[in-house]
Amino acid sequence: MSLEFNQYLQQQLDEIKAAGTFKEESVICSPQSAAISFKDGRKVINFCANNYLGLSNHPAVVAGAKKALDSHGFGLSSVRFICGTQDIHKELERRISEFFGTEDTILYAACFDANGGVFAPLLDENDAIISDALNHASIIDGIRLCKAERYRYDHADMNDLEKQLKAAQNKRHKLIVTDGVFSMDGDIAKMGEIVALAEKYNAMIMSDECHSAGFIGQTGRGSAEYHGVHGKVNIITGTLGKALGGGLGGFTTGSKEVVAMLRQHSRPYLFSNSLSPAIIGASLAVFDLIENDTSLRDKLMDNAAYFKERIIAAGFDIKPTESAIMALMLYDAPLSQKFAKRMMEEGIYVIGFNFPVVPKGQARIRIQISAAHEKAHLDKAIKAFTKVGKELGVI
Ligand SMILES: *Cc1c(COP(=O)(O)O)cnc(C)c1O
């Protein structure tokens, strides 16, 4: 029976390979950084990490982790409500609340869990969730676990959002849900218009700031700050696994009542382990670095503007973006794979994305800029993109 089952799986895996969508993993043997090395000795400049602020291997962050290891041990062997809450967990929750200007924060093992556990405890069949069509998989899964009626609006289409809000008007509570920055396109949610519609139709807003917390907006508070409506989003979820250190962990921040209810009923919080003290110590160091100092965020946004100007001037088709994500559109799946492979040979690590990660016919290279990049890294990448682009007839 198990032999038969494994053969059945192998057949499906072969089909994935035949379709050209099988995902391979490259084995890195250096810390995460602007320049990384692979097991086979290759060294490349990395343009595909979520290491936006360059904190993944920052000395102060590593020191924060070590300090907490010494003072609070390695693990807690417990969920939060039994014996997994230390003083530093409460301190980090307070620091995240202060950063976003919210009342309280609840930590999770990952933002996948924060999004998976945010809807069901707060909303039921009397309520409505109105969700952007391109929202992250974890939001989609979280909504599936909740009994609220679901409405979907076309990506970033404010006319369609208004239409869905009208359709949901008779529901008790209405929650608009959007990514703050959309990971595949790099566009920022139209939070100003979303806030205006939420006020008009008496709805609440939740945003997932995984690709924006720490750097989008003048002081890095995210998409609401970028659009001048900081403080108007009711519930924010985010990750500690991208710009904010890149280790592990997620959070939901908002009113004290929302967070109190999540602590009672959110299943990924109740039934999954507490974050390791080392992660908490590192995260506290992250907030020490970014709370009142925008220099990393400013460097990142400078780098992004520098790169964007030059990649567009080189003749590439880049999706409109004001974030640190640039989608270089190739439209053709095999071409995107070939392009990424050639870039790797030129010492630039980027990934080609195609269906089902992006819609059919929308194949692209996603470029992620970091504060860890120096101008020389960016120049080298532009040169390589131009060379490969000409070689493959893209520009
Ligand atoms: C990465 C990501 C997540 C998941 O975050 P983890 O902490 O890695 O689980 C959730 N939402 C969005 C928009 C993301 O990009």
Coordinates of C-alpha atoms and ligand atoms in Angstrom, one line a residue:
M1 CA 0.0 0.0 0.0
S2 CA 2.7 2.5 0.9
L3 CA 4.7 1.5 -2.2
E4 CA 1.7 2.2 -4.3
F5 CA 1.1 5.5 -2.6
N6 CA 4.7 6.6 -3.1
Q7 CA 4.5 5.6 -6.8
Y8 CA 1.3 7.7 -7.1
L9 CA 3.1 10.7 -5.6
Q10 CA 6.2 10.2 -7.8
Q11 CA 4.0 10.2 -10.9
Q12 CA 2.5 13.5 -9.8
L13 CA 6.0 14.9 -9.1
D14 CA 7.1 13.9 -12.6
E15 CA 4.1 15.8 -14.0
I16 CA 5.1 18.9 -12.1
K17 CA 8.6 18.5 -13.5
A18 CA 7.3 18.0 -17.0
A19 CA 5.2 21.2 -16.7
G20 CA 8.4 23.1 -15.8
T21 CA 7.0 24.3 -12.4
F22 CA 9.1 22.1 -10.1
K23 CA 10.8 24.2 -7.5
E24 CA 14.5 23.4 -6.8
E25 CA 16.3 24.6 -3.7
S26 CA 19.7 26.2 -3.9
V27 CA 21.9 25.4 -0.8
I28 CA 23.5 28.5 0.6
C29 CA 26.5 28.1 2.9
S30 CA 27.0 31.7 4.0
P31 CA 24.8 34.0 6.1
Q32 CA 22.0 35.8 4.3
S33 CA 23.4 39.0 2.9
A34 CA 23.9 41.1 -0.3
A35 CA 26.7 38.7 -1.4
I36 CA 26.1 35.0 -0.7
S37 CA 27.9 31.8 -1.6
F38 CA 26.6 28.4 -2.6
K39 CA 27.8 25.0 -1.5
D40 CA 29.4 24.4 -4.9
G41 CA 31.6 27.5 -4.4
R42 CA 29.7 29.9 -6.6
K43 CA 29.4 33.5 -5.2
V44 CA 26.6 35.7 -6.3
I45 CA 24.9 39.0 -5.4
N46 CA 21.5 38.3 -4.0
F47 CA 18.4 40.0 -5.4
C48 CA 15.8 37.6 -4.2
A49 CA 15.8 37.8 -0.4
N50 CA 13.2 39.6 1.7
N51 CA 16.2 41.1 3.5
Y52 CA 15.0 44.6 2.7
L53 CA 16.7 46.4 5.6
G54 CA 19.8 44.2 5.5
L55 CA 19.1 43.1 9.1
S56 CA 19.3 39.3 8.5
N57 CA 22.9 39.2 9.6
H58 CA 23.3 42.6 11.3
P59 CA 25.8 42.5 14.2
A60 CA 23.4 44.2 16.6
V61 CA 20.6 41.8 15.7
V62 CA 22.9 38.7 16.1
A63 CA 24.1 40.2 19.5
G64 CA 20.5 40.7 20.6
A65 CA 19.8 37.0 19.9
K66 CA 22.9 35.9 21.8
K67 CA 22.1 38.1 24.8
A68 CA 18.6 36.6 25.0
L69 CA 20.0 33.0 24.7
D70 CA 22.2 33.7 27.7
S71 CA 19.6 35.4 29.8
H72 CA 16.4 33.5 28.8
G73 CA 17.6 30.2 27.4
F74 CA 17.0 28.4 24.1
G75 CA 13.4 27.2 24.2
L76 CA 10.2 27.5 26.1
S77 CA 8.6 24.1 25.4
S78 CA 5.2 25.6 25.9
V79 CA 2.4 27.6 24.3
R80 CA 2.0 31.1 25.5
F81 CA -0.9 30.6 27.9
I82 CA 0.6 27.7 29.8
C83 CA 4.2 28.6 30.5
G84 CA 5.6 30.2 27.3
T85 CA 5.3 33.9 28.1
Q86 CA 8.5 35.6 29.3
D87 CA 9.0 39.3 30.1
I88 CA 10.7 39.7 26.8
H89 CA 7.7 38.4 24.8
K90 CA 5.5 41.1 26.5
E91 CA 8.2 43.7 25.9
L92 CA 8.4 42.9 22.2
E93 CA 4.6 43.0 21.9
R94 CA 4.7 46.5 23.5
R95 CA 7.5 47.6 21.2
I96 CA 5.5 46.5 18.1
S97 CA 2.4 48.3 19.4
E98 CA 4.4 51.5 19.9
F99 CA 5.9 51.2 16.5
F100 CA 2.5 51.1 14.8
G101 CA 0.7 53.3 17.3
T102 CA -1.7 50.5 18.2
E103 CA -3.0 49.4 21.6
D104 CA -1.8 45.8 21.8
T105 CA 0.0 43.1 19.8
I106 CA 0.0 39.3 19.8
L107 CA 2.9 37.3 18.5
Y108 CA 2.7 34.2 16.4
A109 CA 5.2 31.6 15.2
A110 CA 4.8 33.1 11.7
C111 CA 2.6 35.6 9.8
F112 CA 1.1 32.6 8.0
D113 CA -0.3 31.7 11.5
A114 CA -1.2 35.3 12.2
N115 CA -3.3 35.5 9.0
G116 CA -4.6 31.9 9.5
G117 CA -5.8 32.8 13.0
V118 CA -7.1 36.3 12.7
F119 CA -10.6 35.9 11.0
A120 CA -12.4 33.1 12.7
P121 CA -12.1 34.4 16.3
L122 CA -13.4 37.9 15.3
L123 CA -16.1 37.3 12.6
D124 CA -18.9 34.8 12.0
E125 CA -21.7 34.2 9.5
N126 CA -23.4 37.5 10.3
D127 CA -20.3 39.3 9.0
A128 CA -18.5 40.0 5.7
I129 CA -14.9 39.8 4.5
I130 CA -14.0 41.8 1.4
S131 CA -10.7 40.7 0.1
D132 CA -8.3 41.8 -2.8
A133 CA -8.0 39.1 -5.4
L134 CA -4.2 39.1 -5.2
N135 CA -4.0 38.7 -1.4
H136 CA -1.4 36.4 0.1
A137 CA -2.1 32.6 0.3
S138 CA -2.2 32.8 4.1
I139 CA -5.0 35.4 4.0
I140 CA -7.0 33.2 1.6
D141 CA -6.5 30.2 3.9
G142 CA -7.5 32.2 7.0
I143 CA -10.7 33.4 5.4
R144 CA -11.5 29.8 4.5
L145 CA -11.4 28.9 8.2
C146 CA -13.9 31.6 9.0
K147 CA -17.7 31.5 8.6
A148 CA -18.1 35.1 7.5
E149 CA -19.5 35.7 4.0
R150 CA -16.7 36.2 1.4
Y151 CA -16.5 38.9 -1.2
R152 CA -13.6 39.3 -3.6
Y153 CA -12.7 42.5 -5.4
D154 CA -10.4 42.7 -8.5
H155 CA -6.9 43.6 -7.6
A156 CA -6.6 47.2 -6.5
D157 CA -9.9 48.0 -8.3
M158 CA -11.6 50.6 -6.1
N159 CA -14.8 50.6 -8.2
D160 CA -15.1 46.9 -7.7
L161 CA -14.3 47.2 -4.0
E162 CA -17.2 49.7 -3.7
K163 CA -19.5 47.3 -5.6
Q164 CA -18.6 44.5 -3.1
L165 CA -19.1 46.9 -0.1
K166 CA -22.6 47.7 -1.5
A167 CA -23.3 44.0 -1.9
A168 CA -22.2 43.4 1.7
Q169 CA -24.0 46.3 3.2
N170 CA -26.5 44.3 5.2
K171 CA -23.9 42.3 7.0
R172 CA -23.2 43.2 10.6
H173 CA -19.4 43.8 10.6
K174 CA -17.5 44.3 7.3
L175 CA -13.8 43.8 7.1
I176 CA -11.8 44.9 4.0
V177 CA -8.5 42.9 3.7
T178 CA -5.5 43.8 1.7
D179 CA -1.8 43.2 1.4
G180 CA 0.1 46.5 2.1
V181 CA 2.5 45.7 -0.7
F182 CA 1.7 43.0 -3.2
S183 CA 4.7 40.6 -3.3
M184 CA 4.6 39.6 -7.0
D185 CA 3.9 43.1 -8.5
G186 CA 5.4 45.4 -5.9
D187 CA 2.5 47.8 -5.9
I188 CA 1.3 49.5 -2.7
A189 CA -2.3 49.1 -1.6
K190 CA -4.3 52.3 -2.3
M191 CA -4.8 52.8 1.4
G192 CA -6.1 56.4 1.1
E193 CA -9.0 55.3 -1.2
I194 CA -9.6 52.2 0.9
V195 CA -9.9 54.2 4.1
A196 CA -12.4 56.6 2.3
L197 CA -14.5 53.7 1.1
A198 CA -14.3 52.0 4.6
E199 CA -15.6 55.2 6.2
K200 CA -18.4 55.6 3.6
Y201 CA -19.7 52.0 4.0
N202 CA -18.9 51.6 7.7
A203 CA -16.3 48.9 7.2
M204 CA -13.1 48.0 9.0
I205 CA -9.7 47.5 7.4
M206 CA -7.0 44.8 7.9
S207 CA -3.7 45.1 6.1
D208 CA -0.9 42.6 5.9
E209 CA 2.4 44.6 6.0
C210 CA 4.8 41.7 5.4
H211 CA 6.5 43.4 2.5
S212 CA 6.3 47.0 3.9
A213 CA 6.7 47.1 7.7
G214 CA 9.9 48.8 8.6
F215 CA 10.5 50.7 5.3
I216 CA 7.4 51.8 3.3
G217 CA 6.3 55.3 4.4
Q218 CA 8.4 58.2 5.7
T219 CA 9.3 56.3 8.9
G220 CA 8.6 52.8 7.7
R221 CA 5.2 52.3 9.4
G222 CA 3.8 50.8 6.2
S223 CA 1.2 51.4 3.5
A224 CA -1.1 53.5 5.6
E225 CA 1.7 55.9 6.4
Y226 CA 2.8 56.0 2.8
H227 CA -0.7 57.2 1.8
G228 CA -1.1 59.6 4.7
V229 CA -3.7 57.6 6.6
H230 CA -1.5 56.2 9.4
G231 CA -3.7 55.1 12.3
K232 CA -6.8 54.4 10.1
V233 CA -6.2 50.7 9.6
N234 CA -7.9 48.6 12.3
I235 CA -5.9 45.4 12.2
I236 CA -2.3 45.0 10.9
T237 CA -0.5 41.7 10.5
G238 CA 3.2 41.4 9.7
T239 CA 6.2 39.1 9.8
L240 CA 9.5 39.2 11.7
G241 CA 10.8 36.9 8.9
K242 CA 11.4 39.5 6.2
A243 CA 12.7 43.1 6.7
L244 CA 12.5 42.9 10.5
G245 CA 15.4 40.6 11.1
G246 CA 14.4 37.7 8.8
G247 CA 14.4 35.1 11.5
L248 CA 10.9 33.8 12.2
G249 CA 7.7 35.1 13.8
G250 CA 4.6 37.0 13.0
F251 CA 2.2 39.4 14.7
T252 CA -1.2 40.9 14.7
T253 CA -1.6 44.4 16.1
G254 CA -4.7 46.5 16.7
S255 CA -7.1 47.4 19.4
K256 CA -6.8 45.8 22.9
E257 CA -10.2 44.1 22.4
V258 CA -9.1 42.5 19.1
V259 CA -5.9 41.3 20.6
A260 CA -7.6 40.1 23.8
M261 CA -10.1 38.0 21.7
L262 CA -7.3 36.5 19.6
R263 CA -5.4 35.4 22.8
Q264 CA -8.6 33.6 23.8
H265 CA -9.6 31.9 20.5
S266 CA -6.9 32.2 17.8
R267 CA -6.0 28.5 17.2
P268 CA -2.4 29.0 15.8
Y269 CA -1.7 31.0 19.0
L270 CA -3.4 28.6 21.4
F271 CA -2.0 25.4 19.9
S272 CA 1.5 26.2 18.7
N273 CA 4.8 26.9 20.5
S274 CA 6.0 30.2 21.9
L275 CA 8.7 32.0 19.9
S276 CA 12.2 31.2 21.0
P277 CA 13.9 33.8 23.3
A278 CA 16.7 34.3 20.8
I279 CA 14.2 35.4 18.2
I280 CA 12.6 37.8 20.7
G281 CA 16.0 39.2 21.7
A282 CA 17.0 39.7 18.0
S283 CA 13.6 41.4 17.3
L284 CA 14.0 43.8 20.2
A285 CA 17.4 44.8 18.7
V286 CA 15.6 45.3 15.3
F287 CA 13.1 47.8 16.9
D288 CA 16.0 49.5 18.7
L289 CA 17.6 50.1 15.3
I290 CA 14.5 51.3 13.3
E291 CA 12.1 52.8 15.8
N292 CA 13.6 56.3 15.7
D293 CA 16.2 56.0 13.0
T294 CA 15.3 55.9 9.3
S295 CA 18.8 55.6 7.9
L296 CA 18.4 51.9 6.8
R297 CA 15.0 52.6 5.4
D298 CA 16.3 55.7 3.6
K299 CA 19.2 53.7 2.1
L300 CA 16.9 51.0 0.9
M301 CA 14.5 53.5 -0.8
D302 CA 17.5 55.3 -2.3
N303 CA 18.8 52.0 -3.7
A304 CA 15.3 51.2 -5.0
A305 CA 15.0 54.5 -6.8
Y306 CA 18.5 54.2 -8.2
F307 CA 17.9 50.7 -9.5
K308 CA 14.5 51.5 -10.9
E309 CA 15.6 54.5 -12.9
R310 CA 18.5 52.5 -14.5
I311 CA 16.6 49.3 -15.2
I312 CA 13.8 51.3 -16.9
A313 CA 16.4 53.3 -18.9
A314 CA 17.9 50.0 -20.0
G315 CA 14.6 49.4 -21.8
F316 CA 13.0 46.8 -19.6
D317 CA 9.3 46.5 -18.9
I318 CA 8.9 47.0 -15.2
K319 CA 5.5 47.0 -13.4
P320 CA 4.7 50.3 -11.8
T321 CA 6.2 50.2 -8.3
E322 CA 7.1 52.5 -5.4
S323 CA 8.3 49.6 -3.2
A324 CA 11.5 47.6 -3.0
I325 CA 10.1 44.9 -5.3
M326 CA 10.5 45.2 -9.1
A327 CA 8.7 42.9 -11.5
L328 CA 10.7 42.7 -14.7
M329 CA 8.0 41.4 -17.1
L330 CA 9.0 38.7 -19.7
Y331 CA 5.5 37.2 -20.1
D332 CA 6.9 33.9 -21.4
A333 CA 7.6 31.1 -18.8
P334 CA 10.5 29.3 -20.4
L335 CA 12.2 32.7 -21.2
S336 CA 11.9 33.7 -17.5
Q337 CA 13.6 30.5 -16.4
K338 CA 16.4 30.9 -19.1
F339 CA 16.8 34.6 -18.1
A340 CA 17.3 33.7 -14.4
K341 CA 19.7 31.0 -15.3
R342 CA 21.8 33.3 -17.4
M343 CA 21.8 36.0 -14.6
M344 CA 23.1 33.4 -12.2
E345 CA 26.0 32.7 -14.5
E346 CA 26.6 36.4 -14.5
G347 CA 26.8 36.3 -10.7
I348 CA 23.3 37.8 -10.0
Y349 CA 20.8 35.7 -8.1
V350 CA 17.2 36.4 -9.2
I351 CA 14.2 34.1 -9.6
G352 CA 11.9 33.6 -12.6
F353 CA 8.3 33.4 -11.5
N354 CA 5.5 31.8 -13.6
F355 CA 2.2 30.1 -13.3
P356 CA 0.8 29.2 -10.8
V357 CA 2.6 31.8 -8.7
V358 CA 1.7 34.5 -11.1
P359 CA -1.2 34.4 -13.7
K360 CA -0.6 32.6 -17.0
G361 CA 1.2 34.7 -19.6
Q362 CA 2.6 37.0 -16.8
A363 CA 6.0 35.3 -16.3
R364 CA 8.6 37.6 -14.8
I365 CA 11.8 38.1 -12.9
R366 CA 11.2 39.5 -9.5
I367 CA 14.0 41.8 -8.2
Q368 CA 14.2 42.6 -4.5
I369 CA 16.4 45.5 -3.4
S370 CA 18.0 45.7 0.0
A371 CA 19.7 48.3 2.2
A372 CA 22.6 45.7 2.3
H373 CA 23.2 46.5 -1.4
E374 CA 25.9 49.0 -2.2
K375 CA 25.9 51.0 -5.5
A376 CA 28.5 48.7 -6.9
H377 CA 26.2 45.7 -6.4
L378 CA 23.3 47.6 -8.2
D379 CA 25.6 48.7 -11.1
K380 CA 26.8 45.2 -11.6
A381 CA 23.3 43.9 -11.7
I382 CA 22.2 46.5 -14.2
K383 CA 25.1 45.6 -16.4
A384 CA 24.2 41.9 -16.2
F385 CA 20.5 42.5 -16.9
T386 CA 21.4 44.6 -19.9
K387 CA 23.8 42.0 -21.3
V388 CA 21.4 39.1 -20.8
G389 CA 18.4 41.2 -22.0
K390 CA 20.2 41.9 -25.3
E391 CA 21.4 38.4 -25.7
L392 CA 17.9 36.9 -25.3
G393 CA 16.3 39.6 -27.4
V394 CA 14.3 41.2 -24.6
I395 CA 15.7 44.7 -25.1
Ligands
LIG1 C1 5.7 36.2 3.6 C2 4.3 36.6 3.8 C3 3.5 36.0 4.7 C4 4.0 34.9 5.6 O1 4.9 35.3 6.5 P1 5.7 34.3 7.4 O2 6.1 35.0 8.7 O3 6.9 33.9 6.6 O4 4.8 33.1 7.7 C5 2.2 36.5 4.9 N1 1.7 37.5 4.1 C6 2.5 38.0 3.2 C7 1.9 39.1 2.3 C8 3.8 37.6 2.9 O5 4.5 38.1 2.0

